[in-house]
CSV table of C-alpha atoms in Angstrom, one decimal:
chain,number,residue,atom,x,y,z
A,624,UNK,CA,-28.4,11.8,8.5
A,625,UNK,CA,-25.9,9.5,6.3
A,626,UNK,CA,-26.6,11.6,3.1
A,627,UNK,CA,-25.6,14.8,4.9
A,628,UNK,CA,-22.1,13.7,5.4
A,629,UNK,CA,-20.0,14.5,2.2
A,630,UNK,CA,-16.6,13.1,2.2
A,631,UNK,CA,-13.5,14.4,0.5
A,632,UNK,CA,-10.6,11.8,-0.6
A,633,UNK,CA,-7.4,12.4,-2.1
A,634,UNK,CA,-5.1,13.1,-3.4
A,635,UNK,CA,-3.1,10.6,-5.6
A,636,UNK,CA,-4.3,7.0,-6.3
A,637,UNK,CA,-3.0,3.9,-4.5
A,638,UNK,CA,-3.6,1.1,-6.4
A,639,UNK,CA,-6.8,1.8,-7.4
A,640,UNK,CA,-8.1,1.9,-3.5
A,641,UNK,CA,-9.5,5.3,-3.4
A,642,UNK,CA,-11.2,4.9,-6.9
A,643,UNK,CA,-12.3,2.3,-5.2
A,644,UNK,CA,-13.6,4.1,-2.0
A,645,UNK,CA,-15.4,6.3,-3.8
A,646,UNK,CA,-17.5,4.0,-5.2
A,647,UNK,CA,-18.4,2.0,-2.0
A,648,UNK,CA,-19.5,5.3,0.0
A,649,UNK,CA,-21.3,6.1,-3.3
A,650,UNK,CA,-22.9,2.5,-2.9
A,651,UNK,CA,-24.1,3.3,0.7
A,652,UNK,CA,-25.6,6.8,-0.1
A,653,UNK,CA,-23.3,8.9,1.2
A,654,UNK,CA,-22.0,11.8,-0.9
A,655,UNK,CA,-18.2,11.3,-1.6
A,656,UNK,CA,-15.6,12.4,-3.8
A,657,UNK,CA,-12.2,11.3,-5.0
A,658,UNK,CA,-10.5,14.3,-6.2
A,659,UNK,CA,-7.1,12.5,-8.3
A,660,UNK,CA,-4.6,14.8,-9.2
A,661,UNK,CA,-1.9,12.7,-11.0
A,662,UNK,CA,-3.1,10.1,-13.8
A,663,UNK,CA,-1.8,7.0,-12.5
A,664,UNK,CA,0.2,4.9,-14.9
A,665,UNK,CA,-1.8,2.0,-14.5
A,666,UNK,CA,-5.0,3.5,-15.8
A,667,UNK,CA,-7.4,1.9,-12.7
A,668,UNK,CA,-10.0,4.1,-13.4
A,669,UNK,CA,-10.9,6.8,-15.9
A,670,UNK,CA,-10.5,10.3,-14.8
A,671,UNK,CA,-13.3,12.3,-14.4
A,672,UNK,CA,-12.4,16.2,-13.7
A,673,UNK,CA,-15.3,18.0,-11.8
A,674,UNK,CA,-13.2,21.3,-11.0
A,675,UNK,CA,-11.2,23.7,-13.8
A,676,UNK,CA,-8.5,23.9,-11.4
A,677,UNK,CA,-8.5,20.1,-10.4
A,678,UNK,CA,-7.8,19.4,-14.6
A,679,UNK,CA,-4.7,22.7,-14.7
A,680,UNK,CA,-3.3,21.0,-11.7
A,681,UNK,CA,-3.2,17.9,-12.8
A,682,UNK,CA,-1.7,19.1,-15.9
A,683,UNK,CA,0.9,20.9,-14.1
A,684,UNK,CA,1.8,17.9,-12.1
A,685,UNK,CA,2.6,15.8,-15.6
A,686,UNK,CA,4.8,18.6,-16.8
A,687,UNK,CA,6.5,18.5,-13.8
A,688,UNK,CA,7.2,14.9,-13.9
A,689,UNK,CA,8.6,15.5,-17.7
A,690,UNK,CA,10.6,18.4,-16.9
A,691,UNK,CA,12.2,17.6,-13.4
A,692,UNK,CA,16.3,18.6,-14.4
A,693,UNK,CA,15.2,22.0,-15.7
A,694,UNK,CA,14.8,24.1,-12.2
A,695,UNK,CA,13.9,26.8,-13.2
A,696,UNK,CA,11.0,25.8,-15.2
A,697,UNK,CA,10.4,23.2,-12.3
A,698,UNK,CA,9.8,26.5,-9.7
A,699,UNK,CA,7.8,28.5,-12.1
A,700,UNK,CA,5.1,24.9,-12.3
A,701,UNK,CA,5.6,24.6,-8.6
A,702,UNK,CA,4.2,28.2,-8.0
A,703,UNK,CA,1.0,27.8,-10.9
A,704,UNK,CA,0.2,24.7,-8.9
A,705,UNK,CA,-0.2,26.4,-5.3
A,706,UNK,CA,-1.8,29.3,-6.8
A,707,UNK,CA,-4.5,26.9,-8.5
A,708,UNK,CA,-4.4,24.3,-5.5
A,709,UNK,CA,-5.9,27.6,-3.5
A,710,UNK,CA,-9.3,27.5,-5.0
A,711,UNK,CA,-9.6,23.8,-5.0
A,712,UNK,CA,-9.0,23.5,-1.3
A,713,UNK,CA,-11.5,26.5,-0.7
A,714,UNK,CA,-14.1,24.3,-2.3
A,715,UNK,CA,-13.1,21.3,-0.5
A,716,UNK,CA,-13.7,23.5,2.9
A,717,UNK,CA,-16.8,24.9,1.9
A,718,UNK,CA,-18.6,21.3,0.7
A,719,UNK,CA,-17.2,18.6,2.6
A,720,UNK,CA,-17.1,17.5,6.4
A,721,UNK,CA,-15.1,14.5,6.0
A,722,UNK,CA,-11.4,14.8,4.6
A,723,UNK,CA,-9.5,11.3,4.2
A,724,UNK,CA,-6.1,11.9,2.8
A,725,UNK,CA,-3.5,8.9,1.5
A,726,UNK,CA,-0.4,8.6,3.0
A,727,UNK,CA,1.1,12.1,3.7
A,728,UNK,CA,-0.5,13.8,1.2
A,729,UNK,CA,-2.8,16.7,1.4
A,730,UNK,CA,-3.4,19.9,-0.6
A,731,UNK,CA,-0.3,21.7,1.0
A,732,UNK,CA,1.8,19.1,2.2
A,733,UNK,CA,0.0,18.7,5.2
A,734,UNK,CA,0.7,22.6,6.4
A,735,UNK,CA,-3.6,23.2,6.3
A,736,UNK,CA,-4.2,20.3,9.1
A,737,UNK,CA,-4.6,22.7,11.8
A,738,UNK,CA,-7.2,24.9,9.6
A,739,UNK,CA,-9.7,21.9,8.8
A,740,UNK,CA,-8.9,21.1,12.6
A,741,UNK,CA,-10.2,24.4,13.5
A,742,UNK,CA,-12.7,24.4,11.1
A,743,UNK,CA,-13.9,21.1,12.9
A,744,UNK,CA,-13.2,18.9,10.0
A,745,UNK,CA,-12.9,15.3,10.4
A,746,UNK,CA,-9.3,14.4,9.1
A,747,UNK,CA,-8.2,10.8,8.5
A,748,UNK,CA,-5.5,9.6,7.6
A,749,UNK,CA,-4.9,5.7,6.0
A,750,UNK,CA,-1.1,4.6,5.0
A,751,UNK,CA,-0.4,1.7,2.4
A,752,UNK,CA,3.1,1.0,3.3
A,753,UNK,CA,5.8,3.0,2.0
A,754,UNK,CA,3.9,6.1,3.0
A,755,UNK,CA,4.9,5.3,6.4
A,756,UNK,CA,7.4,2.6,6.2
A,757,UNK,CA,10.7,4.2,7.3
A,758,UNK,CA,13.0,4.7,4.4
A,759,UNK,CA,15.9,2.5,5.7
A,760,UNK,CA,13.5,0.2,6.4
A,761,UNK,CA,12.1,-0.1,2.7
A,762,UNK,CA,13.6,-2.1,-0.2
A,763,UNK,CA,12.4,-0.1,-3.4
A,764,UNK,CA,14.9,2.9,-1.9
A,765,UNK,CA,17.6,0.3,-2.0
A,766,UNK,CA,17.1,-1.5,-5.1
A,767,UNK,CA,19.7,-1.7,-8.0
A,768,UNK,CA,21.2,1.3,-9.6
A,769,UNK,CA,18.3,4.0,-7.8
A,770,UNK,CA,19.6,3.1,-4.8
A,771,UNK,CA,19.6,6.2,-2.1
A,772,UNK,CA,22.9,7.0,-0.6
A,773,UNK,CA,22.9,6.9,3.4
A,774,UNK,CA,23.0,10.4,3.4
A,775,UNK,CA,20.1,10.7,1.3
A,776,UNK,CA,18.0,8.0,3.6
A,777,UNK,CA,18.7,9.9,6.8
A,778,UNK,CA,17.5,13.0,4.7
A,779,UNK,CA,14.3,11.4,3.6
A,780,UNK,CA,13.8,9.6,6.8
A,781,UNK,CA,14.0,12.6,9.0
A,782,UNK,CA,11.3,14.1,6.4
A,783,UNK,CA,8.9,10.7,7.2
A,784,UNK,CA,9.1,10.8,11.1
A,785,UNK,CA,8.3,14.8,10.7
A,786,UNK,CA,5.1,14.1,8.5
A,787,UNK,CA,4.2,11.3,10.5
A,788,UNK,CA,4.3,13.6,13.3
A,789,UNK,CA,2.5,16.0,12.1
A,790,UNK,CA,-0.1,13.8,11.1
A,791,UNK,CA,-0.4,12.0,14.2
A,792,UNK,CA,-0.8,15.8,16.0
A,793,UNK,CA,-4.3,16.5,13.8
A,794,UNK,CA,-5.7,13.5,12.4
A,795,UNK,CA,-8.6,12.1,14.2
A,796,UNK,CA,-8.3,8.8,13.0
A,797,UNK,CA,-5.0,7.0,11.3
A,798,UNK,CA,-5.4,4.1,9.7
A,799,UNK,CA,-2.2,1.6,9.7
A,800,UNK,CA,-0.5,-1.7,8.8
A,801,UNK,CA,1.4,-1.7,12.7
A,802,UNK,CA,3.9,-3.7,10.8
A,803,UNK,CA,5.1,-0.7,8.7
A,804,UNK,CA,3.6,2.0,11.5
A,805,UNK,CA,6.7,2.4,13.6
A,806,UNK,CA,7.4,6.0,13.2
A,807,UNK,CA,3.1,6.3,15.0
A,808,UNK,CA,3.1,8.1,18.4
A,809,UNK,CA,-0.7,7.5,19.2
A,810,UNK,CA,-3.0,5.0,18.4
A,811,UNK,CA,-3.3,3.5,15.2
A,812,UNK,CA,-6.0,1.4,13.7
A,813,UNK,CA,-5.2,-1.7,12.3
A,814,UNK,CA,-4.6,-1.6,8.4
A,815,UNK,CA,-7.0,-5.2,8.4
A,816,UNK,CA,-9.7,-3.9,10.7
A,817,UNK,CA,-11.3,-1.8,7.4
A,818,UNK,CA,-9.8,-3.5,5.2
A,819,UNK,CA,-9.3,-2.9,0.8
A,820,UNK,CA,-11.9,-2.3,-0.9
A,821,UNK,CA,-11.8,-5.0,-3.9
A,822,UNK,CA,-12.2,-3.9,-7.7
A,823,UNK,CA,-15.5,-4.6,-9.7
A,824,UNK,CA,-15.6,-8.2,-10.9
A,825,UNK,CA,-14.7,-8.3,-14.7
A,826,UNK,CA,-16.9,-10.3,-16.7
A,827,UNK,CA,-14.8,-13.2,-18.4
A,828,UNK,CA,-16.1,-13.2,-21.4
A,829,UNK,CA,-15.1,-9.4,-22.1
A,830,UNK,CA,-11.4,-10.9,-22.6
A,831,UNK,CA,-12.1,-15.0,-23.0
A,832,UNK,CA,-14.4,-14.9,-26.7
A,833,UNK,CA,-14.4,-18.9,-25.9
A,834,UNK,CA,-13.1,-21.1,-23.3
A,835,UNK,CA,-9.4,-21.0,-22.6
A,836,UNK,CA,-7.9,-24.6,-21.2
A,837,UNK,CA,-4.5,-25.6,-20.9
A,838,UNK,CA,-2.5,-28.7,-19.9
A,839,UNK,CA,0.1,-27.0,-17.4
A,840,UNK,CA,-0.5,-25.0,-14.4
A,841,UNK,CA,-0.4,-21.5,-15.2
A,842,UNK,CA,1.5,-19.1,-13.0
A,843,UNK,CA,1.1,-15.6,-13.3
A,844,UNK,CA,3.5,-13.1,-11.8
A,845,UNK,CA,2.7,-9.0,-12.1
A,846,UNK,CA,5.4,-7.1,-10.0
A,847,UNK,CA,5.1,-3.2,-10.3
A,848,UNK,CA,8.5,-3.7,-8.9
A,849,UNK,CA,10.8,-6.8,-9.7
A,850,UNK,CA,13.9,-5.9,-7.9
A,851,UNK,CA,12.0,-5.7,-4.5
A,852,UNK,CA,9.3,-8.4,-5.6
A,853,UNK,CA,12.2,-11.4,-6.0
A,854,UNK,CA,11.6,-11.6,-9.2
A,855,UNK,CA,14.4,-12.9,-10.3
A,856,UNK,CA,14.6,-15.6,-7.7
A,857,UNK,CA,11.0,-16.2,-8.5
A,858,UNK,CA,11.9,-16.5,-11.9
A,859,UNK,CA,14.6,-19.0,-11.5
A,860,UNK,CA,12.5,-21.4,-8.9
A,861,UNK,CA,10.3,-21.7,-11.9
A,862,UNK,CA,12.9,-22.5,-14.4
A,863,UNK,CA,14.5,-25.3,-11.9
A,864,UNK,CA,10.8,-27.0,-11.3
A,865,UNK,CA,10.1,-26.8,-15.4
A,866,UNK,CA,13.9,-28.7,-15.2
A,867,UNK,CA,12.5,-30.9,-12.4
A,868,UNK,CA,9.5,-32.4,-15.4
A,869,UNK,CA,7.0,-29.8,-13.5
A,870,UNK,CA,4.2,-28.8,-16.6
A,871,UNK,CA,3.9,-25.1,-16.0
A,872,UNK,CA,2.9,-21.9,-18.1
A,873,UNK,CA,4.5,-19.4,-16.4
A,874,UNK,CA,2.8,-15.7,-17.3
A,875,UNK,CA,5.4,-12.7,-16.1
A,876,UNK,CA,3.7,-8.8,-16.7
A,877,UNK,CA,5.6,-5.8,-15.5
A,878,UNK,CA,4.4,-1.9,-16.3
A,879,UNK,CA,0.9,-3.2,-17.9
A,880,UNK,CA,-2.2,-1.7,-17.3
A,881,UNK,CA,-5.2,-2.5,-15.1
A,882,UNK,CA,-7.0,-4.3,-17.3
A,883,UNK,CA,-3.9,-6.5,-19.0
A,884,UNK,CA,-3.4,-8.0,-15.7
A,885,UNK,CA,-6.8,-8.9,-15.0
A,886,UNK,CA,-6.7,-10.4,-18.4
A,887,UNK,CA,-4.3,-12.9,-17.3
A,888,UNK,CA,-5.6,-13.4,-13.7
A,889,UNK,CA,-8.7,-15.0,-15.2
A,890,UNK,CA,-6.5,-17.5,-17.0
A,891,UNK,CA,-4.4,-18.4,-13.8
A,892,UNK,CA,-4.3,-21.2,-12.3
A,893,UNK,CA,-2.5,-19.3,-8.8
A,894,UNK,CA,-0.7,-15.9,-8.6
A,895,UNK,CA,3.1,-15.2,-7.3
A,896,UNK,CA,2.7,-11.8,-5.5
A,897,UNK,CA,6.2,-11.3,-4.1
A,898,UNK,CA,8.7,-12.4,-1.6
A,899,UNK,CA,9.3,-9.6,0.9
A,900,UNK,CA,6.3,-8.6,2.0
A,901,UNK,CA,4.6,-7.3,5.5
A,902,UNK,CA,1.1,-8.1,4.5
A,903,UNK,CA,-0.5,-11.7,3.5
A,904,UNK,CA,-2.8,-9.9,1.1
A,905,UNK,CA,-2.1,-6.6,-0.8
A,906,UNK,CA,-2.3,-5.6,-4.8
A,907,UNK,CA,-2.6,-8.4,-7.5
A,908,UNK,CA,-2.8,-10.9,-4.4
A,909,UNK,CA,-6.6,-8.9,-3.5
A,910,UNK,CA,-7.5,-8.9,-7.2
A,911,UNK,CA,-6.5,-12.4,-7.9
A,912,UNK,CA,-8.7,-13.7,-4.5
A,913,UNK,CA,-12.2,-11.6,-6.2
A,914,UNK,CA,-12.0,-14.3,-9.0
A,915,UNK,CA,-11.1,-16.7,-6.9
A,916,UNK,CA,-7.4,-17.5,-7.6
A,917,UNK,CA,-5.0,-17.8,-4.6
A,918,UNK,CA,-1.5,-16.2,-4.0
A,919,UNK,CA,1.4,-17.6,-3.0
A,920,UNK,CA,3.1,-14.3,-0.9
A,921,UNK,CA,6.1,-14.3,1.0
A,922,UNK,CA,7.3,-12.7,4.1
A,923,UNK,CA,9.3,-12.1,7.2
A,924,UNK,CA,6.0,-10.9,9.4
A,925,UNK,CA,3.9,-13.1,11.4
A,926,UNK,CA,0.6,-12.7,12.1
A,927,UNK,CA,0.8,-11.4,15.4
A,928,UNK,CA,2.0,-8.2,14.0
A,929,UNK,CA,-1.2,-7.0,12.3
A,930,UNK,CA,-2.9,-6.2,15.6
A,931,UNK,CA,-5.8,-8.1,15.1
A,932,UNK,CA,-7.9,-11.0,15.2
A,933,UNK,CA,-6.5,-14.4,12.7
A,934,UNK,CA,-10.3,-14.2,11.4
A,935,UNK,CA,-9.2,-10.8,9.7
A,936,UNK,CA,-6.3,-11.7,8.5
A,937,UNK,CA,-7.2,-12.5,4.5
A,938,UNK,CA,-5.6,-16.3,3.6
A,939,UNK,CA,-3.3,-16.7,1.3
A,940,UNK,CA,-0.4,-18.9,1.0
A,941,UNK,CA,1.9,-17.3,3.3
A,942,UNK,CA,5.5,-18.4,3.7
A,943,UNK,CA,9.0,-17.0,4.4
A,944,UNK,CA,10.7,-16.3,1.4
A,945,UNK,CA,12.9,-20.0,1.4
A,946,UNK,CA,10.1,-22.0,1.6
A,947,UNK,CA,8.8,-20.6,-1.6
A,948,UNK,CA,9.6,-23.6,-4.0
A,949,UNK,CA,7.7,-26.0,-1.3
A,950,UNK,CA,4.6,-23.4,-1.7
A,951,UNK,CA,4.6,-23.4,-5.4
A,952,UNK,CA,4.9,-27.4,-5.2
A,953,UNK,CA,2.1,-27.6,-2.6
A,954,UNK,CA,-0.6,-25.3,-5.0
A,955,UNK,CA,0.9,-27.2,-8.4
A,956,UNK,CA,0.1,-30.5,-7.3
A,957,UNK,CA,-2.6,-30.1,-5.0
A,958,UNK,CA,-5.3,-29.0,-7.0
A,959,UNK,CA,-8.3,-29.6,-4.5
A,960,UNK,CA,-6.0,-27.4,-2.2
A,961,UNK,CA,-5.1,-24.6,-4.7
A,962,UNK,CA,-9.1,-24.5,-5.4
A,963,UNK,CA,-10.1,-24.7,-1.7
A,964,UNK,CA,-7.7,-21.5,-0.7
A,965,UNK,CA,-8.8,-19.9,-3.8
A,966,UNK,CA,-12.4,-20.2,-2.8
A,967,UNK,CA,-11.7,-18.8,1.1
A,968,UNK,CA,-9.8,-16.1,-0.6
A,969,UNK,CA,-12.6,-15.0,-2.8
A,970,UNK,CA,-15.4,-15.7,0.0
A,971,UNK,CA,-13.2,-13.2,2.7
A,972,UNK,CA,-12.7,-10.3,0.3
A,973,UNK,CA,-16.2,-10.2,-1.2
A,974,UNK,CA,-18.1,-10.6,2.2
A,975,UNK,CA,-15.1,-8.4,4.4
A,976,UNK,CA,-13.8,-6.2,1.6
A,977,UNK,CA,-16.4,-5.5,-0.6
A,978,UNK,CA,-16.8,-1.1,-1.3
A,979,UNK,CA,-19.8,-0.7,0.3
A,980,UNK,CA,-18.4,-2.4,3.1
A,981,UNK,CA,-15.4,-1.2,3.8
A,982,UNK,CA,-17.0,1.9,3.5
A,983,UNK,CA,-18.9,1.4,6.0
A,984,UNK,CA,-16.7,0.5,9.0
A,985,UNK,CA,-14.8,4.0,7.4
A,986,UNK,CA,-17.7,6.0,8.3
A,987,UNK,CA,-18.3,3.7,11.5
A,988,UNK,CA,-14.9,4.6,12.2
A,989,UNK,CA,-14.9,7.8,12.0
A,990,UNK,CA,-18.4,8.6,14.5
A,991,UNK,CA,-17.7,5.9,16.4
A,992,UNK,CA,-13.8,5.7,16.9
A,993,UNK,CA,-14.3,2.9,20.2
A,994,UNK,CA,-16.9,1.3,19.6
A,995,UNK,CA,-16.4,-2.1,17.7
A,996,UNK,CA,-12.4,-1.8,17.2
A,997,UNK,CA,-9.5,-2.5,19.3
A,998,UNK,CA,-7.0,0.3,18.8
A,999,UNK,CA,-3.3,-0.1,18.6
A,1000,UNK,CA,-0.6,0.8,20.6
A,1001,UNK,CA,2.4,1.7,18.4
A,1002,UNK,CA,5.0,0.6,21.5
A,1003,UNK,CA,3.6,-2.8,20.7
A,1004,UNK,CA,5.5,-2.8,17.2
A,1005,UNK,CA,8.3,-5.6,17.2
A,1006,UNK,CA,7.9,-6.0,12.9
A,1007,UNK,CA,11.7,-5.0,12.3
A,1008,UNK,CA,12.4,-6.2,9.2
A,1009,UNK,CA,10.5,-4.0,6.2
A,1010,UNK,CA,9.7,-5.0,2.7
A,1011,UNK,CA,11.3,-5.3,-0.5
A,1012,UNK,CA,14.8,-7.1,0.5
A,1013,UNK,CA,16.3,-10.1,2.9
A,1014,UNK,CA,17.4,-10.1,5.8
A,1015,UNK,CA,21.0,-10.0,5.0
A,1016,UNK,CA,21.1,-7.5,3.0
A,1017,UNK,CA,18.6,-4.8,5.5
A,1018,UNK,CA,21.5,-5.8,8.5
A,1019,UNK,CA,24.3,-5.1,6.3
A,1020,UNK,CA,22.7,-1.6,5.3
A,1021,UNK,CA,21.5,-1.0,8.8
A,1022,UNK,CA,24.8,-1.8,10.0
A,1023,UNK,CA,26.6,1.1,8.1
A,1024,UNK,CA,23.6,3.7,8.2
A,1025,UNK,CA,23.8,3.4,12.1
A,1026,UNK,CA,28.1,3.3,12.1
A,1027,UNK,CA,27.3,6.5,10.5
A,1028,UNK,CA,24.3,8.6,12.0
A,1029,UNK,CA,23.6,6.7,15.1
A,1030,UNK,CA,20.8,5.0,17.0
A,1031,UNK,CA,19.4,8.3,16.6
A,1032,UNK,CA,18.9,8.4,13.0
A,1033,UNK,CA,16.3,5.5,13.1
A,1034,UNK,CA,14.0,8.3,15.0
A,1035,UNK,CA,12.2,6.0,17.1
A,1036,UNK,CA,14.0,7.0,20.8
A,1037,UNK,CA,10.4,7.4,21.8
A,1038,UNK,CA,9.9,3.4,21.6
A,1039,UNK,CA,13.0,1.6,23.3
A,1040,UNK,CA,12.2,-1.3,23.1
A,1041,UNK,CA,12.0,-2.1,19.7
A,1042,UNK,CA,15.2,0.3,19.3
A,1043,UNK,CA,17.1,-2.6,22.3
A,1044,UNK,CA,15.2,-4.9,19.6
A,1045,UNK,CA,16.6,-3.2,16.0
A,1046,UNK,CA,20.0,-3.2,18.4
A,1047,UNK,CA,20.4,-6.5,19.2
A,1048,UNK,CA,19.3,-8.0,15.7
A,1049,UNK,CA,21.4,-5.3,13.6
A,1050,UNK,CA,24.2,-4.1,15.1
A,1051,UNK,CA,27.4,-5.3,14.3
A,1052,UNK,CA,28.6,-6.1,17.9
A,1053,UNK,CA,26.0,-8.6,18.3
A,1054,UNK,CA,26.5,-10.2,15.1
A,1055,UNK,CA,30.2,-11.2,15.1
């Protein structure tokens, strides 16, 4: 009965995830098929077009990114791309049962939910973090000379909470981090209940022709994003413990591909993932733990915000973001430590977050929506402080979105409590 569900997944890549997805419900012998539209920079996996129109659009889509200040020619790209999208979404109908989407993507920016709905099409829905993260909430909007005016975030915002909306209206299952999730009007699953599927192990020796050793502790550090990685703070708590007589190779890769930074994760001694962040495990951190080489990660969250269990929660070195020096300390000098975590890293992802396994509790999921996990209630979100920047700088921000638009412009009147919450911590009466 398995075989006879075919499952549909798209439509842009996520860090390799859906690649990734792919394979695991290829592994347990159901028929799926990751349709990828844009060629991701990072080159995760080779593209493999199975549809004329699935190659034109994505052709489309890379002239578009080229040519995004000429409008006109912009419009004329826009229109080729629906008219081709058409036949590709009629196939989709015809062959599959299952549709999971990324984010709030779809084939027609999420206006054909209520046809699959009506065609009785299961529709899910799984969010990575800035796919649902509100925009004011989010650093990379925020970060050096890109940064968004508040115009423009009450814009884009208003655009999130309607998608989200939407979404939440046809979707039969959403999938969530409820740390990011706050714009969510029903219940959620818990981004750690499935879990991330982990990439295929790389054999050393395709990179290492003979055994690589070296004195120091190598540190490797890949952000896709410095500014709202802390790299540069990163970079300078290095520098002061090299001062301080520490011995340490210290590897930094930005804008690499796939395989580059796997290169240098098997020569690691520990990863840096990032300073700001609302998970304990995400990206680098997930493929650094599947050769067994911990991550130091920093964060505002605590583990009470994931919804679920402490046994799903994936270990890592976890600490707020000034206590980062006495985490790198702890993994350089304690080397039975920095092993040991390594080790429980790479034992949780390959036994919880393995393809064929994650997979799994998808399709699980999806037939059985009650029966083994503990949904969540989006009114339980207290998380208020996003990803990407400090604290200081999101309450100065905050401050003057909200002098400007209002309360109202955070678009969560539906959960008052964590509004009394975002109140109390932000605004500038209460911080005087």
């Amino acid at each position: 009965m398995i075989k006879q569900r075919k499952i549909f997944i798209g439509i842009g890549e996520i860090a390799g995830i859906l690649g990734r997805l792919e394979s695991g419900f290829t592994e347990a012998g159901v028929y799926a098929q990751f349709c990828e539209l844009v060629e991701h920079p990072f080159a995760y996996k080779k593209i493999t077009s199975v549809l004329f129109c699935q190659n034109i659009i994505r052709k489309i889509n890379s002239l578009l990114k080229k040519n995004k200040k000429n409008k006109v020619y912009s419009i004329f790209l826009i229109f080729l791309r629906i008219l081709f999208t058409g036949p590709l979404f009629i196939n989709a109908i015809i062959k599959y049962n299952i549709f999971i989407f990324a984010g709030c993507s779809s084939f027609f920016k999420l206006k054909e939910l209520w046809l699959l709905k009506l065609l009785k099409k299961k529709i899910v829905f799984i969010f990575f973090g800035s796919d649902s993260r509100p925009v004011y909430l989010n650093g990379r909007y925020f970060a050096g000379e890109s940064a968004i005016s508040n115009k423009r975030c009450f814009i884009l915002t208003k655009k999130q909470k309607k998608n989200i909306r939407c979404i939440n209206k046809w979707a039969d299952v959403i999938i969530d981090n409820p740390a990011s999730g706050i714009f969510h009007e029903k219940a959620i699953v818990p981004f750690y209940n499935i879990g991330i599927p982990i990439p295929e192990i790389i054999p050393e020796d395709m990179f290492l022709k003979e055994k690589v050793s070296f004195e120091s502790v190598r540190i490797l550090h890949a952000p896709s994003m410095p500014a709202c990685k802390g790299t540069f703070i990163i970079r300078k708590e290095i520098d002061n413990l090299i001062k301080d007589g520490y011995k340490i190779d210290y590897i930094e890769l930005s804008g690499v591909s796939f395989l580059e930074v796997q290169k240098e994760i098997l020569k690691s001694d520990f990863i840096i993932d990032q300073l700001y962040s609302d998970t304990t495990l995400a990206g680098i951190a997930v493929e650094a733990a599947t050769y067994g080489k911990p991550a130091v990660v920093c964060g505002y969250v605590e583990k009470t915000d994931f919804g679920v269990h402490e046994e799903l929660i994936p270990p890592s070195e976890f600490v707020k973001p000034e206590d980062l020096k006495t985490a790198i300390i702890k993994l350089i000098e304690d080397k039975e430590y920095r092993i040991l975590l390594g080790k429980k890293a790479e034992v949780f992802v390959k036994n919880r977050w393995n393809k064929k396994k994650v997979a799994m509790n998808l399709l699980s999921l999806i037939y059985n929506p009650s029966k083994k996990i503990k949904m969540y209630d989006p009114q339980q979100i207290r998380y208020i402080w996003g990803w990407g920047q400090t604290k200081e700088v999101l309450i100065k921000r905050l401050q003057e979105y909200i002098d400007k638009y209002g309360t109202s412009a955070l678009f969560i009147d539906d959960k008052p409590e964590l509004l009394e919450l975002i109140e109390k911590s932000v605004l500038k009466e209460n911080n005087v």
